[in-house]
Short mmCIF file of C-alpha atoms and ligand atoms in Angstrom, two decimals:
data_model
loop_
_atom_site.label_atom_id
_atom_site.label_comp_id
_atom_site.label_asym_id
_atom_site.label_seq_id
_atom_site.Cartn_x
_atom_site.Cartn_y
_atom_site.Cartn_z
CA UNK Y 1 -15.52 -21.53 0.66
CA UNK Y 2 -18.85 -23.21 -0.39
CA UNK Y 3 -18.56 -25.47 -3.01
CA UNK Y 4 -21.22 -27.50 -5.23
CA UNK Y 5 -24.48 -25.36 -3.86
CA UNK Y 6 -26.02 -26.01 -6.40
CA UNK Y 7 -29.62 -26.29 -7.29
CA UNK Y 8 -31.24 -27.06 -10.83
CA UNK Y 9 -31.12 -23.38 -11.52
CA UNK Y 10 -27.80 -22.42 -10.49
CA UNK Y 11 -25.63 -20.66 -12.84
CA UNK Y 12 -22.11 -22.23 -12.72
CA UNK Y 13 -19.57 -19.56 -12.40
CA UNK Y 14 -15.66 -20.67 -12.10
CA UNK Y 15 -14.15 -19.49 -8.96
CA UNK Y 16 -10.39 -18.87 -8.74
CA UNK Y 17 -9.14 -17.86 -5.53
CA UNK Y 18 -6.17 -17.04 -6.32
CA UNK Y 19 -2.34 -16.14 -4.10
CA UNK Y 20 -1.63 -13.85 -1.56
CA UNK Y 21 -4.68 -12.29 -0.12
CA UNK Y 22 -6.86 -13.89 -3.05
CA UNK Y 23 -8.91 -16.20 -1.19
CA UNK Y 24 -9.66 -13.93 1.51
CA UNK Y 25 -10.44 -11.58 -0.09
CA UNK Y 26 -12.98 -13.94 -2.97
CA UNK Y 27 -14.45 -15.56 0.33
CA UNK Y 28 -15.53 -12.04 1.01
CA UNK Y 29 -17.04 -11.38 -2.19
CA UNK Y 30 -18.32 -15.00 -2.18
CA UNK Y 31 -20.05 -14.19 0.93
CA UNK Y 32 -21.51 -11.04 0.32
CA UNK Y 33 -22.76 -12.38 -3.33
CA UNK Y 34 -24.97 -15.09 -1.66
CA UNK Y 35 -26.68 -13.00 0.44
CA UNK Y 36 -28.50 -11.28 -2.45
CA UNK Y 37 -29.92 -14.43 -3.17
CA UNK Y 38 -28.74 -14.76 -6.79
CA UNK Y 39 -28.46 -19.09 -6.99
CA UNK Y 40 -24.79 -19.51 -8.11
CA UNK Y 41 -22.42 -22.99 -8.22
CA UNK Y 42 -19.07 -21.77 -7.70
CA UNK Y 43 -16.80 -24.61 -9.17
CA UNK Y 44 -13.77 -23.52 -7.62
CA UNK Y 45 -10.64 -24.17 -9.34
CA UNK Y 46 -6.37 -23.92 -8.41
CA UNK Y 47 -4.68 -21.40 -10.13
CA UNK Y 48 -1.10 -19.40 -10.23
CA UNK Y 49 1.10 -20.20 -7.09
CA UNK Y 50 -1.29 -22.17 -5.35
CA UNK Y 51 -1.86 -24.25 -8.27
CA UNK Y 52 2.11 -24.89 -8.97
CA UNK Y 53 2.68 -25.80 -5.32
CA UNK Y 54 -0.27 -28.33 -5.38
CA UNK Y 55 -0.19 -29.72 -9.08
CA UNK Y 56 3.52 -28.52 -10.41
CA UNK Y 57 1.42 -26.40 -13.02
CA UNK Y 58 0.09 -22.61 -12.60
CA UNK Y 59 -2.85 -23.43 -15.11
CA UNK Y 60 -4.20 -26.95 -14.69
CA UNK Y 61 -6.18 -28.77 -17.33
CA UNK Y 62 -8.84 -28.52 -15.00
CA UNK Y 63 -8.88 -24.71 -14.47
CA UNK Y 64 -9.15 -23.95 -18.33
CA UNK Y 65 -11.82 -26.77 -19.12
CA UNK Y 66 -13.82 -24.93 -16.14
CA UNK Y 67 -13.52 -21.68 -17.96
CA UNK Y 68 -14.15 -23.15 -21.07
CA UNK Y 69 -17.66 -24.55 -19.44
CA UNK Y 70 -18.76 -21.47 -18.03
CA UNK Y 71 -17.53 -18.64 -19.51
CA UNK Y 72 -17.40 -16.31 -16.50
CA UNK Y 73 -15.16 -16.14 -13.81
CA UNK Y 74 -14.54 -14.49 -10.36
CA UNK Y 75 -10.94 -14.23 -9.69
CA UNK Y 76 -8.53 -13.43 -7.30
CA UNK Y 77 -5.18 -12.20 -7.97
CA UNK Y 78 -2.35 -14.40 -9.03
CA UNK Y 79 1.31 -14.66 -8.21
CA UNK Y 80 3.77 -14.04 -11.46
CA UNK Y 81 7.59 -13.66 -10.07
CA UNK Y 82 9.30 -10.66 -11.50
CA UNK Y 83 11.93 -11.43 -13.92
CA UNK Y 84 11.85 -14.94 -13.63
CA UNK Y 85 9.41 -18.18 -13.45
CA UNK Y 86 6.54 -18.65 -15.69
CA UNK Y 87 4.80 -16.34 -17.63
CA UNK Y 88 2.17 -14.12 -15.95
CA UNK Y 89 -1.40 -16.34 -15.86
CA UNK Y 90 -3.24 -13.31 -15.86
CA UNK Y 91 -1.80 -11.96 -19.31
CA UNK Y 92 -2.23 -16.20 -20.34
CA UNK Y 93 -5.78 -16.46 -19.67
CA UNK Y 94 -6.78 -12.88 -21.31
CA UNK Y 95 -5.26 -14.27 -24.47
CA UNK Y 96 -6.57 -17.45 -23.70
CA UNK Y 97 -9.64 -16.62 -24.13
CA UNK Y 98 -9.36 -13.69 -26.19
CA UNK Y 99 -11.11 -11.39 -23.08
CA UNK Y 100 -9.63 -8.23 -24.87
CA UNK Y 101 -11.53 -5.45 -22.84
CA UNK Y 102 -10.61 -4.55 -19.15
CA UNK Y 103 -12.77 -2.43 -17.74
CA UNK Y 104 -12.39 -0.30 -14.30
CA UNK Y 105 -14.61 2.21 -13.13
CA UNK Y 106 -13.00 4.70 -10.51
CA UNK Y 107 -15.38 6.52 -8.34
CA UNK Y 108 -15.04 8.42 -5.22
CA UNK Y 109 -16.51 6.96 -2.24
CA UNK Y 110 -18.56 9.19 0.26
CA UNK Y 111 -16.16 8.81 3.61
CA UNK Y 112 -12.85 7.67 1.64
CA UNK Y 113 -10.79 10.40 2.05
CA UNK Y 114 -8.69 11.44 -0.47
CA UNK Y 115 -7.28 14.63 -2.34
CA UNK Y 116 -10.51 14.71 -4.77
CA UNK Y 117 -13.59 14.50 -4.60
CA UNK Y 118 -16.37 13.51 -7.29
CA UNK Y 119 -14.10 11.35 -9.12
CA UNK Y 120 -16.06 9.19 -11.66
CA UNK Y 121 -14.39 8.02 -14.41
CA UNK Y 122 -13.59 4.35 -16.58
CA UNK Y 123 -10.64 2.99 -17.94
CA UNK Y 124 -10.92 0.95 -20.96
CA UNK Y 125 -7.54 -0.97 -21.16
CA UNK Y 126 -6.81 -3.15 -24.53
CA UNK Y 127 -5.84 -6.32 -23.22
CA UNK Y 128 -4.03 -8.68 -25.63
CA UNK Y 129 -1.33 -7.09 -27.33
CA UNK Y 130 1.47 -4.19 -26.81
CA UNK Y 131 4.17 -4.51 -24.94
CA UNK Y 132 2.70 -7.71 -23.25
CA UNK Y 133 2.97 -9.55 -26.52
CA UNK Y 134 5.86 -10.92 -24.52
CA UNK Y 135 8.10 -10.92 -27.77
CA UNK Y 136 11.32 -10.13 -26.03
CA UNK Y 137 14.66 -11.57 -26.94
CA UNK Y 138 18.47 -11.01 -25.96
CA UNK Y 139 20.57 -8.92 -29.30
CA UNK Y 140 23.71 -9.89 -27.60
CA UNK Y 141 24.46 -9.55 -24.19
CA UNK Y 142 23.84 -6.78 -22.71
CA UNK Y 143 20.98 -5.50 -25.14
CA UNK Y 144 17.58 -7.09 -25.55
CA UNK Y 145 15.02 -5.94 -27.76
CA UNK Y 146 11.17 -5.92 -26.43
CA UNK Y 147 8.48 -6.05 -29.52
CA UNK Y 148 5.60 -3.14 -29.14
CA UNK Y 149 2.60 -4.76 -30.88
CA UNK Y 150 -0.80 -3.17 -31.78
CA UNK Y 151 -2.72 -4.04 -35.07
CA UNK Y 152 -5.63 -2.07 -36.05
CA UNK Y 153 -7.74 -5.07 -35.26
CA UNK Y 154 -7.52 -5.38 -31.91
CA UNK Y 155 -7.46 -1.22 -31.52
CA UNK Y 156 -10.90 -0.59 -33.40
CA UNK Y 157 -12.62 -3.78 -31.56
CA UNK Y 158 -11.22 -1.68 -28.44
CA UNK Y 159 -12.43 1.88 -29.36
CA UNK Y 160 -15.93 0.32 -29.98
CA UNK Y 161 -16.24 -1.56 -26.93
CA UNK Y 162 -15.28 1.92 -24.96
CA UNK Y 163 -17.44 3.90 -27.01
CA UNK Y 164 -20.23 1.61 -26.79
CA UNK Y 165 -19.60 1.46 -23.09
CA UNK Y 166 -19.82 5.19 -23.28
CA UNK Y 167 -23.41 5.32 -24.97
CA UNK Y 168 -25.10 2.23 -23.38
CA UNK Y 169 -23.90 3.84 -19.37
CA UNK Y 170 -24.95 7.44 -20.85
CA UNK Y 171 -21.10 8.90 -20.52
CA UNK Y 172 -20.18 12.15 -22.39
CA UNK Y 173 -16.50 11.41 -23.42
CA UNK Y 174 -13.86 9.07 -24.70
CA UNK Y 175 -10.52 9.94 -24.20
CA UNK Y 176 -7.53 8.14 -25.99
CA UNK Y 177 -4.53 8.18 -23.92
CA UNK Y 178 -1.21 7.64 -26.24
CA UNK Y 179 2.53 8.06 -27.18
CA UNK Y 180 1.83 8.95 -30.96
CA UNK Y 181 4.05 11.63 -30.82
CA UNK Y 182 6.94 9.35 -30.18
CA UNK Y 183 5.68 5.74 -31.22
CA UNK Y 184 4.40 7.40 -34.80
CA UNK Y 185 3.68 4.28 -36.24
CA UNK Y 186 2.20 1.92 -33.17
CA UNK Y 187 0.65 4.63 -30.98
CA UNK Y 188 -0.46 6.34 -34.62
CA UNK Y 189 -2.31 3.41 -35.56
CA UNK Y 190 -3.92 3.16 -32.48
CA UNK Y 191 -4.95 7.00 -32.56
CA UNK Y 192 -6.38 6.52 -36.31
CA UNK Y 193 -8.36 3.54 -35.37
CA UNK Y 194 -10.03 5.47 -32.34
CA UNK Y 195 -10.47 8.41 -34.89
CA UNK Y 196 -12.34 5.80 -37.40
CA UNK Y 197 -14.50 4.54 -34.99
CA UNK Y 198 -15.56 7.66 -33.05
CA UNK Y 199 -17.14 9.10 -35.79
CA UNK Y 200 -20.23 6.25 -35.71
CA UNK Y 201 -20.67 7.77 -32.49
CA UNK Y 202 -21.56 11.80 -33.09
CA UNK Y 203 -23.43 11.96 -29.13
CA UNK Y 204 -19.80 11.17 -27.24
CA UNK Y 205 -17.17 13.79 -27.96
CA UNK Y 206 -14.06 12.43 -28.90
CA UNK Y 207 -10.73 14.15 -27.54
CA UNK Y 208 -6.89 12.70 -27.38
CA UNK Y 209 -3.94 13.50 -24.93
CA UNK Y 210 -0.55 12.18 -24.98
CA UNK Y 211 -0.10 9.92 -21.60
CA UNK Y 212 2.18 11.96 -19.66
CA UNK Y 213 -0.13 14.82 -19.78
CA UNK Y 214 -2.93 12.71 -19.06
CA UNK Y 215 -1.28 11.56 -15.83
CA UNK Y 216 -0.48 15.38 -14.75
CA UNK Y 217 -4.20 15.98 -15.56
CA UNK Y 218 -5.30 13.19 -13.74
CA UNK Y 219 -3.94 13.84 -10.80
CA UNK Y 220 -4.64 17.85 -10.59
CA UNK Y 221 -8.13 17.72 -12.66
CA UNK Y 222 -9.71 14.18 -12.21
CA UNK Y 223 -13.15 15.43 -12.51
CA UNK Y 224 -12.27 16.64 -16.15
CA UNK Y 225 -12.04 13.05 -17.80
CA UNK Y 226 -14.62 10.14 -18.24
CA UNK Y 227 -14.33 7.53 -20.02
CA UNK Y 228 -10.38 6.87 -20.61
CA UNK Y 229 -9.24 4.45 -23.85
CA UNK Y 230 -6.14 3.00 -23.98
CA UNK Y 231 -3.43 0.11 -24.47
CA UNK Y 232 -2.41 -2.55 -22.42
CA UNK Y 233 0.88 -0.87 -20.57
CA UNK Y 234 -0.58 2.44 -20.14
CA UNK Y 235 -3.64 1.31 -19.35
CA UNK Y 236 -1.59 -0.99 -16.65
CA UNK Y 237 -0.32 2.10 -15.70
CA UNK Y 238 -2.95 4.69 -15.45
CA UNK Y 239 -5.59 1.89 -13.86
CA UNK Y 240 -3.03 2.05 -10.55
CA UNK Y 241 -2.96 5.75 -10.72
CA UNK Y 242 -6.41 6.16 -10.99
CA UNK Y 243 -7.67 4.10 -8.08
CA UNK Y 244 -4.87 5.91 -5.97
CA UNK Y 245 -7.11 8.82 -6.70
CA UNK Y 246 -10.14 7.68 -4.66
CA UNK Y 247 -8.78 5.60 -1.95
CA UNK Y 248 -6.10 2.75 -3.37
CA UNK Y 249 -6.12 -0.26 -4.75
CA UNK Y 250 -8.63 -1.85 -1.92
CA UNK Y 251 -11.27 -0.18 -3.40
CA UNK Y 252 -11.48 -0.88 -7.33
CA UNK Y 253 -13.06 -3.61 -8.95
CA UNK Y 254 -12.63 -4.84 -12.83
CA UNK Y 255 -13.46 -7.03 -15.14
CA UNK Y 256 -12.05 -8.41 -18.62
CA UNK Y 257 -14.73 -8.87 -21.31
CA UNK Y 258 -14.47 -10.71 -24.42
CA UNK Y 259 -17.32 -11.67 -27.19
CA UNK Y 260 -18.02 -15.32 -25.63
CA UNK Y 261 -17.42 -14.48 -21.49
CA UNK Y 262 -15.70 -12.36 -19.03
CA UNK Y 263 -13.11 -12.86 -15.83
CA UNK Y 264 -13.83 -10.39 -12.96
CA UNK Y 265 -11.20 -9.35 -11.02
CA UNK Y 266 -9.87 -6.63 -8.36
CA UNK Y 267 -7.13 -3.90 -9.67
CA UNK Y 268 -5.06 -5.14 -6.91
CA UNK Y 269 -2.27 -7.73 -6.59
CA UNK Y 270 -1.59 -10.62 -3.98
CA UNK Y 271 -0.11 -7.81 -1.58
CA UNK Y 272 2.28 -10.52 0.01
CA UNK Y 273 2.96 -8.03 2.88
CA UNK Y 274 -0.68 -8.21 4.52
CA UNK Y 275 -1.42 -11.90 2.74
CA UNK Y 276 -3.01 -14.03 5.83
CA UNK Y 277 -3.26 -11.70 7.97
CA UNK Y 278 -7.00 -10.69 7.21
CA UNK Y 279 -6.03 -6.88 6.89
CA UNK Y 280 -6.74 -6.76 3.44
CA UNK Y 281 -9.53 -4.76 1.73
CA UNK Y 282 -12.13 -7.06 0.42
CA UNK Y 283 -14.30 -4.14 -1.20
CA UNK Y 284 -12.18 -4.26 -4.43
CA UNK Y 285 -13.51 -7.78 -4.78
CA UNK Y 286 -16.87 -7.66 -3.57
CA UNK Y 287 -17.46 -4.39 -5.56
CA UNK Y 288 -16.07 -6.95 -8.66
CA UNK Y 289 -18.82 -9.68 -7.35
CA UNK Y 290 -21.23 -7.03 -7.76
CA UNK Y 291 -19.84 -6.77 -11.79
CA UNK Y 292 -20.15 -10.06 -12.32
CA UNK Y 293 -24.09 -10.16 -10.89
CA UNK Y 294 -24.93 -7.47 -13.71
CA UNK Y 295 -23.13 -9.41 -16.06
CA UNK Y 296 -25.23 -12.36 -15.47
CA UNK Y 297 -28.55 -10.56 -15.65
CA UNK Y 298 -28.69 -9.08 -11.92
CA UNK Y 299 -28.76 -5.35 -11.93
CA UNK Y 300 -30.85 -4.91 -8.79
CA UNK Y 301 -28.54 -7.22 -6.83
CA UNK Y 302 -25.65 -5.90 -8.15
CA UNK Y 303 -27.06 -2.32 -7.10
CA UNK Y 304 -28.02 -3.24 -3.23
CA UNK Y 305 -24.26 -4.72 -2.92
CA UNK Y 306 -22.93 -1.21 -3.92
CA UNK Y 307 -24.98 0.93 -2.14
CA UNK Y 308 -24.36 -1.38 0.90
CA UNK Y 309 -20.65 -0.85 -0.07
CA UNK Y 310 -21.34 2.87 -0.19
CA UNK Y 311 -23.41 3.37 3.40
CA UNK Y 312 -20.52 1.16 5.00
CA UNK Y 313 -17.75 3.22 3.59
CA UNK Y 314 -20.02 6.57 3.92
CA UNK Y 315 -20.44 5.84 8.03
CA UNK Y 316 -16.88 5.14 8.54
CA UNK Y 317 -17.52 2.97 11.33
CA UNK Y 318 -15.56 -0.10 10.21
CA UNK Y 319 -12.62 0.66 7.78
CA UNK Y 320 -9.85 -1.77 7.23
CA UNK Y 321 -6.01 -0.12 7.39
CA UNK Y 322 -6.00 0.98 3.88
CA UNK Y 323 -8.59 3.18 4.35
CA UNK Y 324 -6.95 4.63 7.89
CA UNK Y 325 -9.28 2.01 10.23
CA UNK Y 326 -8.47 -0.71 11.83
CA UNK Y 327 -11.02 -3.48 10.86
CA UNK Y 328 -10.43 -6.81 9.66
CA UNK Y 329 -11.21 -8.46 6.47
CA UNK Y 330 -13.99 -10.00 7.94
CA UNK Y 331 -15.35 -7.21 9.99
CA UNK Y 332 -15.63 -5.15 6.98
CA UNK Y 333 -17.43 -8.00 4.90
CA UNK Y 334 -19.96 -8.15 7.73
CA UNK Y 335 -20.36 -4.75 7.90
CA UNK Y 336 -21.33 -4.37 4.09
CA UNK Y 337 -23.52 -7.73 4.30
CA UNK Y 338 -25.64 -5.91 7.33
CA UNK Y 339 -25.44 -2.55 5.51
CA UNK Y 340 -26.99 -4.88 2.95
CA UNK Y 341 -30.11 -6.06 5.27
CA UNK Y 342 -30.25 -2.79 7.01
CA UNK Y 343 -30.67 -0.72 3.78
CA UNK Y 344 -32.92 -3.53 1.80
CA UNK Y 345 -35.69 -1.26 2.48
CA UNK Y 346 -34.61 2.28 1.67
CA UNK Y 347 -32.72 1.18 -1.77
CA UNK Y 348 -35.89 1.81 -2.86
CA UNK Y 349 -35.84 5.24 -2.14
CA UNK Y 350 -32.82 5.83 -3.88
CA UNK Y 351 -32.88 4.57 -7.01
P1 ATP S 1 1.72 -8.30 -7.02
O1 ATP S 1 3.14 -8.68 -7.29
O2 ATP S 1 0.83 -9.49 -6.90
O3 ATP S 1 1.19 -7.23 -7.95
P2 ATP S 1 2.24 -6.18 -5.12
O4 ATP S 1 2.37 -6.12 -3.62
O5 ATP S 1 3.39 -5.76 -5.95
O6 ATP S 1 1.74 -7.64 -5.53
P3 ATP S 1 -0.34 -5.19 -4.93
O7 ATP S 1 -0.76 -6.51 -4.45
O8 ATP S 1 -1.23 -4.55 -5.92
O9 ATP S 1 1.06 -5.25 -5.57
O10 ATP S 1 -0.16 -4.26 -3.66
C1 ATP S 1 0.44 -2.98 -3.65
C2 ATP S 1 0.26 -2.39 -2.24
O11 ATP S 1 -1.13 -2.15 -2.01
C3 ATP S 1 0.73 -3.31 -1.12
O12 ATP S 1 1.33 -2.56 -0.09
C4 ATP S 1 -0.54 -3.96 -0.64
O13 ATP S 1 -0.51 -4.32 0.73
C5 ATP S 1 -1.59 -2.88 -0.88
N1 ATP S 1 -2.86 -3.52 -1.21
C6 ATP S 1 -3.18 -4.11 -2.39
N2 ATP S 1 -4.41 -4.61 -2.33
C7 ATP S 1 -4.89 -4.35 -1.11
C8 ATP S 1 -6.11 -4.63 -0.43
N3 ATP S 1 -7.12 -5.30 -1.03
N4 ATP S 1 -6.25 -4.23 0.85
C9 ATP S 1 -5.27 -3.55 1.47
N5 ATP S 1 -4.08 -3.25 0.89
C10 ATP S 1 -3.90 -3.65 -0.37
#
């Protein structure tokens, strides 16, 4: 992976490849990124696993002074061991650095097939609190006791960053997903805070629907929702559900967002069982490249990598295993960068 390209003009943007599949799957995105042209310094940095086996420490000084300097990340996934081991880094560096919005937008692909067609929608997951608070201790043995927090805070600076994510990409409809008839008080606050804050938005209807029906909706009426709101664990949840919907986890990006900068990042995992084998899906990360770009002021570039992502999924020629082909990694990242070239001209005529 390239490191220290830099020119005068280069923005510096931390790179974090990550465990698992992680850095094949960021050299992909890396890859595809500099053939738009877009001057970027990647300063890459050890993170997670890779970063304990090297340095005895899953998030060096040096990782967080990086982030601290640039504000904006591309990141692969991380290892956290279940039940055991450090704390998840992921969770670490959201608080960290207070990025409080994840954001995934779940679209069907032209050639992915899949139950549905003409999915489109976005969840908006709050990202700092819940369940993830991590406030869990042992009663006695045999019982613990896991702390639920949400403060109205953190709920209402969620609600407004979906529903001004709803006006500013032109969407009809926020949708907050919740437990309120069970968690009265939590999921309740949650609710009134979306309440409070949909009303300075009259253009976006406003609806609410407790989670388990929204999963039986989502998976027999996808079409029917748009922009989804909710917290961290459902929105954990639901984000997993959603991109089974159009194709698995291979093919949906995301990002984190906070007020000062933002981590982008694939839905997906380190998938141990196809790590270093280059099988994995690198469109989940290039598609999260192509985030990043419009974060940092690139909309046109950010648009020719997904409509190269489109045509190459559309033709069908070169799918990796996820998506029922047999193509590598690699293959597939060469096949979007010429989709790239090949299409340069006729983006024009789409857009
Ligand atoms: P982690 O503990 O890091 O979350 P996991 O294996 O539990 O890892 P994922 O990494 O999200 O969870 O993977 C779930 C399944 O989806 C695995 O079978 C994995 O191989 C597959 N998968 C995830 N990402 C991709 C990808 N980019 N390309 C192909 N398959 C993938």
């Amino acid at each position: 992976m390239k490191k220290d390209s830099s020119s005068n003009s280069a923005r510096v943007v931390t790179l974090i490849p990550g465990d698992g599949i992680g850095p094949e799957v960021i050299s992909a995105a890396v890859a595809v990124i500099e053939q738009t042209g877009v001057k970027i310094r990647w300063d890459e940095q050890l993170a997670g696993m890779a970063a304990f086996k090297r340095v005895g420490n899953p998030v060096p000084d040096a990782l967080i002074k990086s982030l601290r300097q640039t504000g904006v990340a591309l990141k692969g996934p991380l290892e956290t061991r279940v039940g055991e081991g450090y704390r998840s880094i992921n969770v670490y560096l959201r608080k960290t650095f207070n990025l409080y919005a994840n954001l995934r937008p779940v679209h069907s692909f032209k050639g992915v097939h899949t139950p549905f067609r003409d999915v489109d929608l976005v969840v908006v997951r709050e990202n700092t609190e819940d369940l993830y608070a991590g406030l869990e201790h042992q009663i006695t043995p045999g019982v613990v006791e896991s702390i639920k927090v949400i403060t109205a805070k953190a709920s209402r600076r969620i609600a407004r960053f979906a529903f001004e994510y709803a006006r500013r990409e032109g969407r009809a409809c926020v949708t907050a997903i919740h437990k309120a008839n069970i968690m009265k008080l939590s999921d309740g606050l949650f609710l009134k805070c979306a309440r409070e804050i949909s009303s300075e938005f009259s253009e976006i209807r406003y609806e609410e629907q407790i989670v388990d029906a929204a999963c039986m909706r989502l998976v027999t009426d996808p079409q029917s929702f748009d922009v989804l709101l909710l917290e961290n664990l459902y929105g954990d949840i639901v984000s997993d559900l959603c991109a089974g919907l159009v194709g698995g986890l291979g093919v949906v990006p995301g990002a984190n967002y906070g007020d000062k900068g933002a981590i982008f990042e694939a839905v997906h995992g380190t998938a141990p069982d196809i790590a270093g084998k280059g099988l994995a899906n690198p469109i989940a990360a290039i598609l999260s490249g192509a985030m990043l770009l419009e974060f940092l002021g690139h909309a046109h570039e950010s648009r020719r990598i997904r409509l190269a992502v489109g045509d190459v999924l559309q033709s069908g020629a070169t799918l990796t295993r996820d998506l029922g082909g047999s193509a590598t990694t690699m293959q597939m990242t060469d096949a979007v960068i010429g989709a790239m070239h090949s299409s340069a001209s006729s983006a024009a005529d789409r857009a």
